[in-house]
mmCIF file with all atom_site columns, C-alpha atoms in Angstrom:
data_model
loop_
_atom_site.group_PDB
_atom_site.id
_atom_site.type_symbol
_atom_site.label_atom_id
_atom_site.label_alt_id
_atom_site.label_comp_id
_atom_site.label_asym_id
_atom_site.label_entity_id
_atom_site.label_seq_id
_atom_site.pdbx_PDB_ins_code
_atom_site.Cartn_x
_atom_site.Cartn_y
_atom_site.Cartn_z
_atom_site.occupancy
_atom_site.B_iso_or_equiv
_atom_site.pdbx_formal_charge
_atom_site.auth_seq_id
_atom_site.auth_comp_id
_atom_site.auth_asym_id
_atom_site.auth_atom_id
_atom_site.pdbx_PDB_model_num
ATOM 1   C CA . ALA A 1 1   ? 36.368 -77.649 -2.917  1.00 78.00 ? 1   ALA A CA 1
ATOM 2   C CA . GLN A 1 2   ? 37.494 -78.276 -6.442  1.00 86.00 ? 2   GLN A CA 1
ATOM 3   C CA . THR A 1 3   ? 39.155 -75.458 -8.351  1.00 93.00 ? 3   THR A CA 1
ATOM 4   C CA . VAL A 1 4   ? 40.109 -75.007 -11.976 1.00 97.00 ? 4   VAL A CA 1
ATOM 5   C CA . THR A 1 5   ? 42.872 -72.656 -13.064 1.00 97.00 ? 5   THR A CA 1
ATOM 6   C CA . GLN A 1 6   ? 43.495 -71.336 -16.543 1.00 97.00 ? 6   GLN A CA 1
ATOM 7   C CA . SER A 1 7   ? 46.725 -69.369 -16.364 1.00 96.00 ? 7   SER A CA 1
ATOM 8   C CA . GLN A 1 8   ? 46.513 -67.807 -19.825 1.00 97.00 ? 8   GLN A CA 1
ATOM 9   C CA . PRO A 1 9   ? 43.904 -65.031 -19.996 1.00 96.00 ? 9   PRO A CA 1
ATOM 10  C CA . GLU A 1 10  ? 44.650 -64.518 -23.702 1.00 97.00 ? 10  GLU A CA 1
ATOM 11  C CA . MET A 1 11  ? 46.391 -66.463 -26.448 1.00 97.00 ? 11  MET A CA 1
ATOM 12  C CA . SER A 1 12  ? 46.872 -65.831 -30.136 1.00 97.00 ? 12  SER A CA 1
ATOM 13  C CA . VAL A 1 13  ? 47.738 -68.099 -33.019 1.00 97.00 ? 13  VAL A CA 1
ATOM 14  C CA . GLN A 1 14  ? 48.276 -67.762 -36.729 1.00 98.00 ? 14  GLN A CA 1
ATOM 15  C CA . GLU A 1 15  ? 45.778 -69.432 -38.994 1.00 97.00 ? 15  GLU A CA 1
ATOM 16  C CA . ALA A 1 16  ? 46.833 -73.023 -39.791 1.00 97.00 ? 16  ALA A CA 1
ATOM 17  C CA . GLU A 1 17  ? 49.217 -73.139 -36.833 1.00 97.00 ? 17  GLU A CA 1
ATOM 18  C CA . THR A 1 18  ? 48.903 -75.102 -33.589 1.00 98.00 ? 18  THR A CA 1
ATOM 19  C CA . VAL A 1 19  ? 48.133 -73.664 -30.168 1.00 98.00 ? 19  VAL A CA 1
ATOM 20  C CA . THR A 1 20  ? 47.932 -75.201 -26.708 1.00 98.00 ? 20  THR A CA 1
ATOM 21  C CA . LEU A 1 21  ? 45.694 -73.887 -23.934 1.00 98.00 ? 21  LEU A CA 1
ATOM 22  C CA . SER A 1 22  ? 46.592 -74.780 -20.351 1.00 98.00 ? 22  SER A CA 1
ATOM 23  C CA . CYS A 1 23  ? 44.372 -75.922 -17.508 1.00 98.00 ? 23  CYS A CA 1
ATOM 24  C CA . THR A 1 24  ? 45.156 -77.252 -14.069 1.00 98.00 ? 24  THR A CA 1
ATOM 25  C CA . TYR A 1 25  ? 42.716 -78.375 -11.415 1.00 97.00 ? 25  TYR A CA 1
ATOM 26  C CA . ASP A 1 26  ? 42.700 -79.307 -7.783  1.00 95.00 ? 26  ASP A CA 1
ATOM 27  C CA . THR A 1 27  ? 40.673 -82.188 -6.403  1.00 93.00 ? 27  THR A CA 1
ATOM 28  C CA . SER A 1 28  ? 40.839 -85.002 -3.901  1.00 91.00 ? 28  SER A CA 1
ATOM 29  C CA . GLU A 1 29  ? 38.426 -87.131 -5.903  1.00 90.00 ? 29  GLU A CA 1
ATOM 30  C CA . SER A 1 30  ? 39.690 -90.047 -7.956  1.00 87.00 ? 30  SER A CA 1
ATOM 31  C CA . ASP A 1 31  ? 36.778 -90.331 -10.358 1.00 90.00 ? 31  ASP A CA 1
ATOM 32  C CA . TYR A 1 32  ? 35.853 -87.258 -12.371 1.00 93.00 ? 32  TYR A CA 1
ATOM 33  C CA . TYR A 1 33  ? 35.392 -85.761 -15.818 1.00 94.00 ? 33  TYR A CA 1
ATOM 34  C CA . LEU A 1 34  ? 37.105 -82.866 -17.539 1.00 96.00 ? 34  LEU A CA 1
ATOM 35  C CA . PHE A 1 35  ? 35.752 -80.739 -20.344 1.00 97.00 ? 35  PHE A CA 1
ATOM 36  C CA . TRP A 1 36  ? 36.745 -77.975 -22.705 1.00 98.00 ? 36  TRP A CA 1
ATOM 37  C CA . TYR A 1 37  ? 33.931 -75.680 -23.766 1.00 97.00 ? 37  TYR A CA 1
ATOM 38  C CA . LYS A 1 38  ? 34.098 -72.981 -26.441 1.00 97.00 ? 38  LYS A CA 1
ATOM 39  C CA . GLN A 1 39  ? 32.108 -69.735 -26.171 1.00 95.00 ? 39  GLN A CA 1
ATOM 40  C CA . PRO A 1 40  ? 32.235 -67.615 -29.350 1.00 92.00 ? 40  PRO A CA 1
ATOM 41  C CA . PRO A 1 41  ? 31.399 -63.921 -28.986 1.00 86.00 ? 41  PRO A CA 1
ATOM 42  C CA . SER A 1 42  ? 27.686 -63.460 -28.277 1.00 78.00 ? 42  SER A CA 1
ATOM 43  C CA . ARG A 1 43  ? 27.030 -67.115 -28.949 1.00 82.00 ? 43  ARG A CA 1
ATOM 44  C CA . GLN A 1 44  ? 26.282 -70.053 -26.759 1.00 88.00 ? 44  GLN A CA 1
ATOM 45  C CA . MET A 1 45  ? 28.767 -72.343 -25.116 1.00 93.00 ? 45  MET A CA 1
ATOM 46  C CA . ILE A 1 46  ? 29.444 -75.586 -26.923 1.00 94.00 ? 46  ILE A CA 1
ATOM 47  C CA . LEU A 1 47  ? 31.382 -78.667 -25.922 1.00 95.00 ? 47  LEU A CA 1
ATOM 48  C CA . VAL A 1 48  ? 34.729 -79.114 -27.613 1.00 97.00 ? 48  VAL A CA 1
ATOM 49  C CA . ILE A 1 49  ? 36.002 -82.257 -25.958 1.00 97.00 ? 49  ILE A CA 1
ATOM 50  C CA . ARG A 1 50  ? 35.633 -84.334 -22.782 1.00 95.00 ? 50  ARG A CA 1
ATOM 51  C CA . GLN A 1 51  ? 37.906 -86.703 -20.887 1.00 95.00 ? 51  GLN A CA 1
ATOM 52  C CA . GLU A 1 52  ? 37.035 -89.337 -18.323 1.00 93.00 ? 52  GLU A CA 1
ATOM 53  C CA . ALA A 1 53  ? 39.693 -89.495 -15.604 1.00 92.00 ? 53  ALA A CA 1
ATOM 54  C CA . TYR A 1 54  ? 39.682 -93.297 -15.563 1.00 90.00 ? 54  TYR A CA 1
ATOM 55  C CA . LYS A 1 55  ? 40.736 -93.391 -19.195 1.00 89.00 ? 55  LYS A CA 1
ATOM 56  C CA . GLN A 1 56  ? 44.468 -93.194 -19.762 1.00 85.00 ? 56  GLN A CA 1
ATOM 57  C CA . GLN A 1 57  ? 44.118 -92.476 -23.461 1.00 92.00 ? 57  GLN A CA 1
ATOM 58  C CA . ASN A 1 58  ? 43.908 -88.802 -24.321 1.00 95.00 ? 58  ASN A CA 1
ATOM 59  C CA . ALA A 1 59  ? 40.676 -87.740 -26.019 1.00 95.00 ? 59  ALA A CA 1
ATOM 60  C CA . THR A 1 60  ? 40.713 -86.401 -29.567 1.00 95.00 ? 60  THR A CA 1
ATOM 61  C CA . GLU A 1 61  ? 38.030 -84.768 -31.699 1.00 94.00 ? 61  GLU A CA 1
ATOM 62  C CA . ASN A 1 62  ? 39.217 -83.948 -35.187 1.00 95.00 ? 62  ASN A CA 1
ATOM 63  C CA . ARG A 1 63  ? 41.634 -80.994 -34.832 1.00 97.00 ? 63  ARG A CA 1
ATOM 64  C CA . PHE A 1 64  ? 41.217 -80.878 -31.059 1.00 98.00 ? 64  PHE A CA 1
ATOM 65  C CA . SER A 1 65  ? 43.124 -83.087 -28.655 1.00 97.00 ? 65  SER A CA 1
ATOM 66  C CA . VAL A 1 66  ? 43.970 -83.033 -24.982 1.00 97.00 ? 66  VAL A CA 1
ATOM 67  C CA . ASN A 1 67  ? 47.027 -83.862 -22.923 1.00 97.00 ? 67  ASN A CA 1
ATOM 68  C CA . PHE A 1 68  ? 45.641 -85.305 -19.707 1.00 96.00 ? 68  PHE A CA 1
ATOM 69  C CA . GLN A 1 69  ? 48.204 -85.732 -16.934 1.00 95.00 ? 69  GLN A CA 1
ATOM 70  C CA . LYS A 1 70  ? 46.280 -87.114 -13.965 1.00 94.00 ? 70  LYS A CA 1
ATOM 71  C CA . ALA A 1 71  ? 49.148 -87.104 -11.482 1.00 93.00 ? 71  ALA A CA 1
ATOM 72  C CA . ALA A 1 72  ? 49.995 -83.518 -12.332 1.00 95.00 ? 72  ALA A CA 1
ATOM 73  C CA . LYS A 1 73  ? 46.289 -82.566 -12.442 1.00 95.00 ? 73  LYS A CA 1
ATOM 74  C CA . SER A 1 74  ? 46.799 -80.979 -15.815 1.00 96.00 ? 74  SER A CA 1
ATOM 75  C CA . PHE A 1 75  ? 44.436 -80.947 -18.781 1.00 97.00 ? 75  PHE A CA 1
ATOM 76  C CA . SER A 1 76  ? 45.647 -78.935 -21.766 1.00 98.00 ? 76  SER A CA 1
ATOM 77  C CA . LEU A 1 77  ? 43.864 -78.469 -25.087 1.00 98.00 ? 77  LEU A CA 1
ATOM 78  C CA . LYS A 1 78  ? 45.735 -78.547 -28.377 1.00 98.00 ? 78  LYS A CA 1
ATOM 79  C CA . ILE A 1 79  ? 44.147 -77.045 -31.451 1.00 98.00 ? 79  ILE A CA 1
ATOM 80  C CA . SER A 1 80  ? 45.831 -78.056 -34.698 1.00 98.00 ? 80  SER A CA 1
ATOM 81  C CA . ASP A 1 81  ? 45.479 -76.301 -38.051 1.00 97.00 ? 81  ASP A CA 1
ATOM 82  C CA . SER A 1 82  ? 43.781 -73.331 -36.368 1.00 98.00 ? 82  SER A CA 1
ATOM 83  C CA . GLN A 1 83  ? 40.910 -71.739 -38.250 1.00 97.00 ? 83  GLN A CA 1
ATOM 84  C CA . LEU A 1 84  ? 39.359 -68.292 -37.989 1.00 96.00 ? 84  LEU A CA 1
ATOM 85  C CA . GLY A 1 85  ? 36.223 -69.902 -36.588 1.00 95.00 ? 85  GLY A CA 1
ATOM 86  C CA . ASP A 1 86  ? 38.211 -71.199 -33.624 1.00 96.00 ? 86  ASP A CA 1
ATOM 87  C CA . ALA A 1 87  ? 38.393 -67.674 -32.203 1.00 96.00 ? 87  ALA A CA 1
ATOM 88  C CA . ALA A 1 88  ? 36.460 -67.720 -28.934 1.00 97.00 ? 88  ALA A CA 1
ATOM 89  C CA . MET A 1 89  ? 36.693 -67.939 -25.159 1.00 97.00 ? 89  MET A CA 1
ATOM 90  C CA . TYR A 1 90  ? 37.724 -71.413 -24.097 1.00 98.00 ? 90  TYR A CA 1
ATOM 91  C CA . PHE A 1 91  ? 36.711 -72.703 -20.692 1.00 98.00 ? 91  PHE A CA 1
ATOM 92  C CA . CYS A 1 92  ? 38.120 -75.710 -18.907 1.00 98.00 ? 92  CYS A CA 1
ATOM 93  C CA . ALA A 1 93  ? 35.624 -77.410 -16.595 1.00 97.00 ? 93  ALA A CA 1
ATOM 94  C CA . TYR A 1 94  ? 35.662 -80.134 -13.941 1.00 96.00 ? 94  TYR A CA 1
ATOM 95  C CA . GLN A 1 95  ? 32.864 -82.438 -12.878 1.00 94.00 ? 95  GLN A CA 1
ATOM 96  C CA . GLY A 1 96  ? 33.299 -84.841 -10.001 1.00 90.00 ? 96  GLY A CA 1
ATOM 97  C CA . GLY A 1 97  ? 30.836 -86.526 -7.691  1.00 83.00 ? 97  GLY A CA 1
ATOM 98  C CA . SER A 1 98  ? 28.498 -83.556 -7.849  1.00 83.00 ? 98  SER A CA 1
ATOM 99  C CA . GLU A 1 99  ? 26.441 -82.773 -10.920 1.00 84.00 ? 99  GLU A CA 1
ATOM 100 C CA . LYS A 1 100 ? 27.796 -79.257 -11.149 1.00 92.00 ? 100 LYS A CA 1
ATOM 101 C CA . LEU A 1 101 ? 30.516 -78.122 -13.502 1.00 95.00 ? 101 LEU A CA 1
ATOM 102 C CA . VAL A 1 102 ? 33.338 -76.071 -12.010 1.00 96.00 ? 102 VAL A CA 1
ATOM 103 C CA . PHE A 1 103 ? 34.796 -73.710 -14.593 1.00 97.00 ? 103 PHE A CA 1
ATOM 104 C CA . GLY A 1 104 ? 38.057 -71.853 -14.941 1.00 97.00 ? 104 GLY A CA 1
ATOM 105 C CA . LYS A 1 105 ? 38.129 -68.173 -15.818 1.00 96.00 ? 105 LYS A CA 1
ATOM 106 C CA . GLY A 1 106 ? 38.689 -68.863 -19.479 1.00 97.00 ? 106 GLY A CA 1
ATOM 107 C CA . THR A 1 107 ? 41.267 -68.156 -22.161 1.00 98.00 ? 107 THR A CA 1
ATOM 108 C CA . LYS A 1 108 ? 40.484 -65.788 -25.005 1.00 97.00 ? 108 LYS A CA 1
ATOM 109 C CA . LEU A 1 109 ? 41.862 -67.213 -28.235 1.00 98.00 ? 109 LEU A CA 1
ATOM 110 C CA . THR A 1 110 ? 42.523 -64.928 -31.179 1.00 97.00 ? 110 THR A CA 1
ATOM 111 C CA . VAL A 1 111 ? 43.248 -66.420 -34.597 1.00 97.00 ? 111 VAL A CA 1
ATOM 112 C CA . ASN A 1 112 ? 45.208 -64.167 -36.913 1.00 96.00 ? 112 ASN A CA 1
ATOM 113 C CA . PRO A 1 113 ? 44.785 -64.546 -40.673 1.00 94.00 ? 113 PRO A CA 1
ATOM 114 C CA . ASP B 2 1   ? 16.613 -81.775 -31.201 1.00 54.00 ? 1   ASP B CA 1
ATOM 115 C CA . THR B 2 2   ? 16.167 -78.010 -31.168 1.00 76.00 ? 2   THR B CA 1
ATOM 116 C CA . GLY B 2 3   ? 18.666 -77.269 -28.431 1.00 92.00 ? 3   GLY B CA 1
ATOM 117 C CA . VAL B 2 4   ? 18.272 -75.462 -25.125 1.00 95.00 ? 4   VAL B CA 1
ATOM 118 C CA . SER B 2 5   ? 16.331 -72.224 -25.440 1.00 96.00 ? 5   SER B CA 1
ATOM 119 C CA . GLN B 2 6   ? 16.133 -69.310 -23.034 1.00 97.00 ? 6   GLN B CA 1
ATOM 120 C CA . ASP B 2 7   ? 13.807 -66.363 -22.844 1.00 96.00 ? 7   ASP B CA 1
ATOM 121 C CA . PRO B 2 8   ? 14.276 -63.447 -22.792 1.00 96.00 ? 8   PRO B CA 1
ATOM 122 C CA . ARG B 2 9   ? 17.732 -63.096 -24.305 1.00 95.00 ? 9   ARG B CA 1
ATOM 123 C CA . HIS B 2 10  ? 18.195 -59.659 -22.740 1.00 96.00 ? 10  HIS B CA 1
ATOM 124 C CA . LYS B 2 11  ? 16.592 -57.967 -19.777 1.00 97.00 ? 11  LYS B CA 1
ATOM 125 C CA . ILE B 2 12  ? 17.118 -54.487 -18.389 1.00 98.00 ? 12  ILE B CA 1
ATOM 126 C CA . THR B 2 13  ? 15.505 -53.709 -15.100 1.00 97.00 ? 13  THR B CA 1
ATOM 127 C CA . LYS B 2 14  ? 15.699 -51.201 -12.285 1.00 97.00 ? 14  LYS B CA 1
ATOM 128 C CA . ARG B 2 15  ? 17.088 -52.040 -8.901  1.00 97.00 ? 15  ARG B CA 1
ATOM 129 C CA . GLY B 2 16  ? 14.426 -53.467 -6.641  1.00 97.00 ? 16  GLY B CA 1
ATOM 130 C CA . GLN B 2 17  ? 12.312 -54.976 -9.401  1.00 98.00 ? 17  GLN B CA 1
ATOM 131 C CA . ASN B 2 18  ? 11.597 -58.688 -9.789  1.00 98.00 ? 18  ASN B CA 1
ATOM 132 C CA . VAL B 2 19  ? 12.601 -60.570 -12.915 1.00 98.00 ? 19  VAL B CA 1
ATOM 133 C CA . THR B 2 20  ? 11.850 -64.062 -14.184 1.00 98.00 ? 20  THR B CA 1
ATOM 134 C CA . PHE B 2 21  ? 13.741 -66.061 -16.779 1.00 98.00 ? 21  PHE B CA 1
ATOM 135 C CA . ARG B 2 22  ? 12.627 -69.170 -18.580 1.00 98.00 ? 22  ARG B CA 1
ATOM 136 C CA . CYS B 2 23  ? 14.620 -72.139 -19.840 1.00 97.00 ? 23  CYS B CA 1
ATOM 137 C CA . ASP B 2 24  ? 13.372 -74.901 -22.141 1.00 96.00 ? 24  ASP B CA 1
ATOM 138 C CA . PRO B 2 25  ? 15.739 -77.882 -22.116 1.00 96.00 ? 25  PRO B CA 1
ATOM 139 C CA . ILE B 2 26  ? 16.395 -80.326 -24.899 1.00 93.00 ? 26  ILE B CA 1
ATOM 140 C CA . SER B 2 27  ? 13.362 -82.581 -25.008 1.00 90.00 ? 27  SER B CA 1
ATOM 141 C CA . GLU B 2 28  ? 13.746 -85.719 -22.944 1.00 85.00 ? 28  GLU B CA 1
ATOM 142 C CA . HIS B 2 29  ? 16.674 -84.313 -20.963 1.00 91.00 ? 29  HIS B CA 1
ATOM 143 C CA . ASN B 2 30  ? 15.601 -84.843 -17.387 1.00 91.00 ? 30  ASN B CA 1
ATOM 144 C CA . ARG B 2 31  ? 18.413 -82.807 -15.834 1.00 93.00 ? 31  ARG B CA 1
ATOM 145 C CA . LEU B 2 32  ? 18.421 -79.033 -15.964 1.00 96.00 ? 32  LEU B CA 1
ATOM 146 C CA . TYR B 2 33  ? 21.047 -76.650 -14.590 1.00 96.00 ? 33  TYR B CA 1
ATOM 147 C CA . TRP B 2 34  ? 21.330 -72.924 -13.962 1.00 97.00 ? 34  TRP B CA 1
ATOM 148 C CA . TYR B 2 35  ? 24.648 -71.077 -13.971 1.00 97.00 ? 35  TYR B CA 1
ATOM 149 C CA . ARG B 2 36  ? 25.595 -67.426 -13.650 1.00 96.00 ? 36  ARG B CA 1
ATOM 150 C CA . GLN B 2 37  ? 28.431 -65.841 -15.600 1.00 95.00 ? 37  GLN B CA 1
ATOM 151 C CA . THR B 2 38  ? 29.814 -62.390 -14.822 1.00 94.00 ? 38  THR B CA 1
ATOM 152 C CA . LEU B 2 39  ? 32.161 -60.454 -17.080 1.00 89.00 ? 39  LEU B CA 1
ATOM 153 C CA . GLY B 2 40  ? 35.608 -61.988 -17.305 1.00 87.00 ? 40  GLY B CA 1
ATOM 154 C CA . GLN B 2 41  ? 34.642 -65.069 -15.326 1.00 91.00 ? 41  GLN B CA 1
ATOM 155 C CA . GLY B 2 42  ? 33.641 -68.614 -16.048 1.00 94.00 ? 42  GLY B CA 1
ATOM 156 C CA . PRO B 2 43  ? 30.102 -69.748 -15.305 1.00 95.00 ? 43  PRO B CA 1
ATOM 157 C CA . GLU B 2 44  ? 29.270 -70.481 -11.663 1.00 95.00 ? 44  GLU B CA 1
ATOM 158 C CA . PHE B 2 45  ? 26.802 -73.159 -10.675 1.00 95.00 ? 45  PHE B CA 1
ATOM 159 C CA . LEU B 2 46  ? 23.527 -72.018 -9.106  1.00 96.00 ? 46  LEU B CA 1
ATOM 160 C CA . THR B 2 47  ? 21.227 -75.029 -8.957  1.00 96.00 ? 47  THR B CA 1
ATOM 161 C CA . TYR B 2 48  ? 20.093 -78.164 -10.726 1.00 94.00 ? 48  TYR B CA 1
ATOM 162 C CA . PHE B 2 49  ? 16.958 -80.246 -11.169 1.00 94.00 ? 49  PHE B CA 1
ATOM 163 C CA . GLN B 2 50  ? 16.375 -83.853 -11.906 1.00 92.00 ? 50  GLN B CA 1
ATOM 164 C CA . ASN B 2 51  ? 12.893 -83.942 -13.353 1.00 92.00 ? 51  ASN B CA 1
ATOM 165 C CA . GLU B 2 52  ? 10.900 -81.644 -11.047 1.00 92.00 ? 52  GLU B CA 1
ATOM 166 C CA . ALA B 2 53  ? 13.098 -82.140 -7.975  1.00 92.00 ? 53  ALA B CA 1
ATOM 167 C CA . GLN B 2 54  ? 15.641 -79.458 -7.103  1.00 92.00 ? 54  GLN B CA 1
ATOM 168 C CA . LEU B 2 55  ? 18.562 -81.566 -5.915  1.00 91.00 ? 55  LEU B CA 1
ATOM 169 C CA . GLU B 2 56  ? 21.381 -79.110 -5.326  1.00 90.00 ? 56  GLU B CA 1
ATOM 170 C CA . LYS B 2 57  ? 21.645 -75.395 -4.630  1.00 91.00 ? 57  LYS B CA 1
ATOM 171 C CA . SER B 2 58  ? 24.746 -73.257 -4.442  1.00 91.00 ? 58  SER B CA 1
ATOM 172 C CA . ARG B 2 59  ? 25.411 -70.846 -1.615  1.00 86.00 ? 59  ARG B CA 1
ATOM 173 C CA . LEU B 2 60  ? 25.343 -68.227 -4.386  1.00 79.00 ? 60  LEU B CA 1
ATOM 174 C CA . LEU B 2 61  ? 21.605 -68.777 -4.578  1.00 83.00 ? 61  LEU B CA 1
ATOM 175 C CA . SER B 2 62  ? 20.482 -66.286 -1.939  1.00 86.00 ? 62  SER B CA 1
ATOM 176 C CA . ASP B 2 63  ? 16.946 -66.162 -0.620  1.00 91.00 ? 63  ASP B CA 1
ATOM 177 C CA . ARG B 2 64  ? 16.129 -63.604 -3.326  1.00 95.00 ? 64  ARG B CA 1
ATOM 178 C CA . PHE B 2 65  ? 16.617 -66.304 -5.951  1.00 95.00 ? 65  PHE B CA 1
ATOM 179 C CA . SER B 2 66  ? 14.148 -69.077 -6.563  1.00 95.00 ? 66  SER B CA 1
ATOM 180 C CA . ALA B 2 67  ? 14.047 -71.690 -9.281  1.00 96.00 ? 67  ALA B CA 1
ATOM 181 C CA . GLU B 2 68  ? 11.270 -74.047 -10.227 1.00 95.00 ? 68  GLU B CA 1
ATOM 182 C CA . ARG B 2 69  ? 10.665 -76.848 -12.660 1.00 95.00 ? 69  ARG B CA 1
ATOM 183 C CA . PRO B 2 70  ? 7.069  -77.743 -11.875 1.00 90.00 ? 70  PRO B CA 1
ATOM 184 C CA . LYS B 2 71  ? 6.376  -80.378 -14.515 1.00 86.00 ? 71  LYS B CA 1
ATOM 185 C CA . GLY B 2 72  ? 9.881  -81.562 -15.110 1.00 84.00 ? 72  GLY B CA 1
ATOM 186 C CA . SER B 2 73  ? 10.085 -79.780 -18.438 1.00 90.00 ? 73  SER B CA 1
ATOM 187 C CA . PHE B 2 74  ? 10.822 -76.040 -18.599 1.00 96.00 ? 74  PHE B CA 1
ATOM 188 C CA . SER B 2 75  ? 12.289 -74.162 -15.648 1.00 97.00 ? 75  SER B CA 1
ATOM 189 C CA . THR B 2 76  ? 12.018 -70.612 -14.356 1.00 97.00 ? 76  THR B CA 1
ATOM 190 C CA . LEU B 2 77  ? 14.538 -68.625 -12.370 1.00 97.00 ? 77  LEU B CA 1
ATOM 191 C CA . GLU B 2 78  ? 13.172 -65.654 -10.454 1.00 97.00 ? 78  GLU B CA 1
ATOM 192 C CA . ILE B 2 79  ? 15.205 -62.923 -8.828  1.00 97.00 ? 79  ILE B CA 1
ATOM 193 C CA . GLN B 2 80  ? 13.344 -60.740 -6.358  1.00 97.00 ? 80  GLN B CA 1
ATOM 194 C CA . ARG B 2 81  ? 14.389 -57.234 -5.362  1.00 97.00 ? 81  ARG B CA 1
ATOM 195 C CA . THR B 2 82  ? 17.184 -57.150 -7.910  1.00 97.00 ? 82  THR B CA 1
ATOM 196 C CA . GLU B 2 83  ? 20.503 -55.542 -7.035  1.00 96.00 ? 83  GLU B CA 1
ATOM 197 C CA . GLN B 2 84  ? 23.188 -54.167 -9.339  1.00 96.00 ? 84  GLN B CA 1
ATOM 198 C CA . GLY B 2 85  ? 25.380 -57.097 -8.377  1.00 94.00 ? 85  GLY B CA 1
ATOM 199 C CA . ASP B 2 86  ? 22.850 -59.416 -10.013 1.00 96.00 ? 86  ASP B CA 1
ATOM 200 C CA . SER B 2 87  ? 23.869 -58.095 -13.436 1.00 97.00 ? 87  SER B CA 1
ATOM 201 C CA . ALA B 2 88  ? 25.236 -61.114 -15.275 1.00 96.00 ? 88  ALA B CA 1
ATOM 202 C CA . MET B 2 89  ? 24.543 -63.689 -17.944 1.00 96.00 ? 89  MET B CA 1
ATOM 203 C CA . TYR B 2 90  ? 22.259 -66.442 -16.668 1.00 97.00 ? 90  TYR B CA 1
ATOM 204 C CA . LEU B 2 91  ? 22.924 -69.715 -18.438 1.00 97.00 ? 91  LEU B CA 1
ATOM 205 C CA . CYS B 2 92  ? 20.755 -72.784 -18.548 1.00 97.00 ? 92  CYS B CA 1
ATOM 206 C CA . ALA B 2 93  ? 21.990 -76.240 -19.479 1.00 97.00 ? 93  ALA B CA 1
ATOM 207 C CA . SER B 2 94  ? 20.419 -79.661 -19.761 1.00 95.00 ? 94  SER B CA 1
ATOM 208 C CA . SER B 2 95  ? 21.607 -83.241 -19.924 1.00 93.00 ? 95  SER B CA 1
ATOM 209 C CA . PRO B 2 96  ? 20.143 -86.708 -20.012 1.00 88.00 ? 96  PRO B CA 1
ATOM 210 C CA . GLN B 2 97  ? 20.565 -88.905 -16.967 1.00 78.00 ? 97  GLN B CA 1
ATOM 211 C CA . GLY B 2 98  ? 23.549 -91.137 -17.566 1.00 69.00 ? 98  GLY B CA 1
ATOM 212 C CA . GLU B 2 99  ? 23.783 -94.815 -16.722 1.00 68.00 ? 99  GLU B CA 1
ATOM 213 C CA . GLY B 2 100 ? 26.796 -94.725 -14.443 1.00 65.00 ? 100 GLY B CA 1
ATOM 214 C CA . VAL B 2 101 ? 28.480 -91.948 -16.407 1.00 69.00 ? 101 VAL B CA 1
ATOM 215 C CA . GLN B 2 102 ? 28.296 -88.194 -16.330 1.00 72.00 ? 102 GLN B CA 1
ATOM 216 C CA . GLU B 2 103 ? 26.464 -86.961 -19.385 1.00 82.00 ? 103 GLU B CA 1
ATOM 217 C CA . THR B 2 104 ? 27.518 -83.803 -21.196 1.00 89.00 ? 104 THR B CA 1
ATOM 218 C CA . GLN B 2 105 ? 25.671 -80.618 -20.335 1.00 93.00 ? 105 GLN B CA 1
ATOM 219 C CA . TYR B 2 106 ? 24.351 -78.667 -23.316 1.00 94.00 ? 106 TYR B CA 1
ATOM 220 C CA . PHE B 2 107 ? 24.023 -74.940 -22.845 1.00 96.00 ? 107 PHE B CA 1
ATOM 221 C CA . GLY B 2 108 ? 21.465 -72.419 -23.998 1.00 96.00 ? 108 GLY B CA 1
ATOM 222 C CA . PRO B 2 109 ? 22.287 -68.938 -25.338 1.00 94.00 ? 109 PRO B CA 1
ATOM 223 C CA . GLY B 2 110 ? 21.778 -67.316 -21.955 1.00 96.00 ? 110 GLY B CA 1
ATOM 224 C CA . THR B 2 111 ? 19.775 -64.367 -20.627 1.00 97.00 ? 111 THR B CA 1
ATOM 225 C CA . ARG B 2 112 ? 21.813 -61.225 -20.124 1.00 96.00 ? 112 ARG B CA 1
ATOM 226 C CA . LEU B 2 113 ? 20.512 -59.208 -17.167 1.00 97.00 ? 113 LEU B CA 1
ATOM 227 C CA . LEU B 2 114 ? 21.398 -55.585 -16.550 1.00 97.00 ? 114 LEU B CA 1
ATOM 228 C CA . VAL B 2 115 ? 20.222 -54.005 -13.317 1.00 97.00 ? 115 VAL B CA 1
ATOM 229 C CA . LEU B 2 116 ? 20.297 -50.208 -13.342 1.00 96.00 ? 116 LEU B CA 1
#
């Protein structure tokens, strides 16, 4: 079974600085997708960024970018120029041959003004 | 596109009671998913539908849980004889059916269940 591990339960960053959230996963599949979702307090989960495993180029979405290392099974999220609105729980998720998403336990990001 | 909606947003019930939650997906999304999220954990997959067909169920979905999507639009999740361990956030998500790619799942706000 696939597993997703987020080793940082909590992280903090100063406003305007850069922070990197870690995620590793375990799978025997060769074709899969990886996602970062953001869940603000008492608000719904929204997609931050996605990466197709067959693509070598790392995905970017404005201030958000990933470092996808397929051989190492690592998928970290970098947030540049952090803003107060970035404060949330961040979940890394895996989707392989099944339709289901497999989530990590999440990282709580605090942004300090 | 009004997003995924869920009703109710909060539910408090007593142990042993039955509860039913509703999810309305984004219109024209033919895939609908249910997840459960307990405190301090990421969401865990429960089941998913493609149109009205329930195609996959997790072992987490005990015989007290039943989900339906009778007309391929909204879905209901019923929990019979609730237990305190059922207390959690129940999340619904929907996605279109991709052409050879996995489409992104869009989540609703969730229904928070508290079983006393």
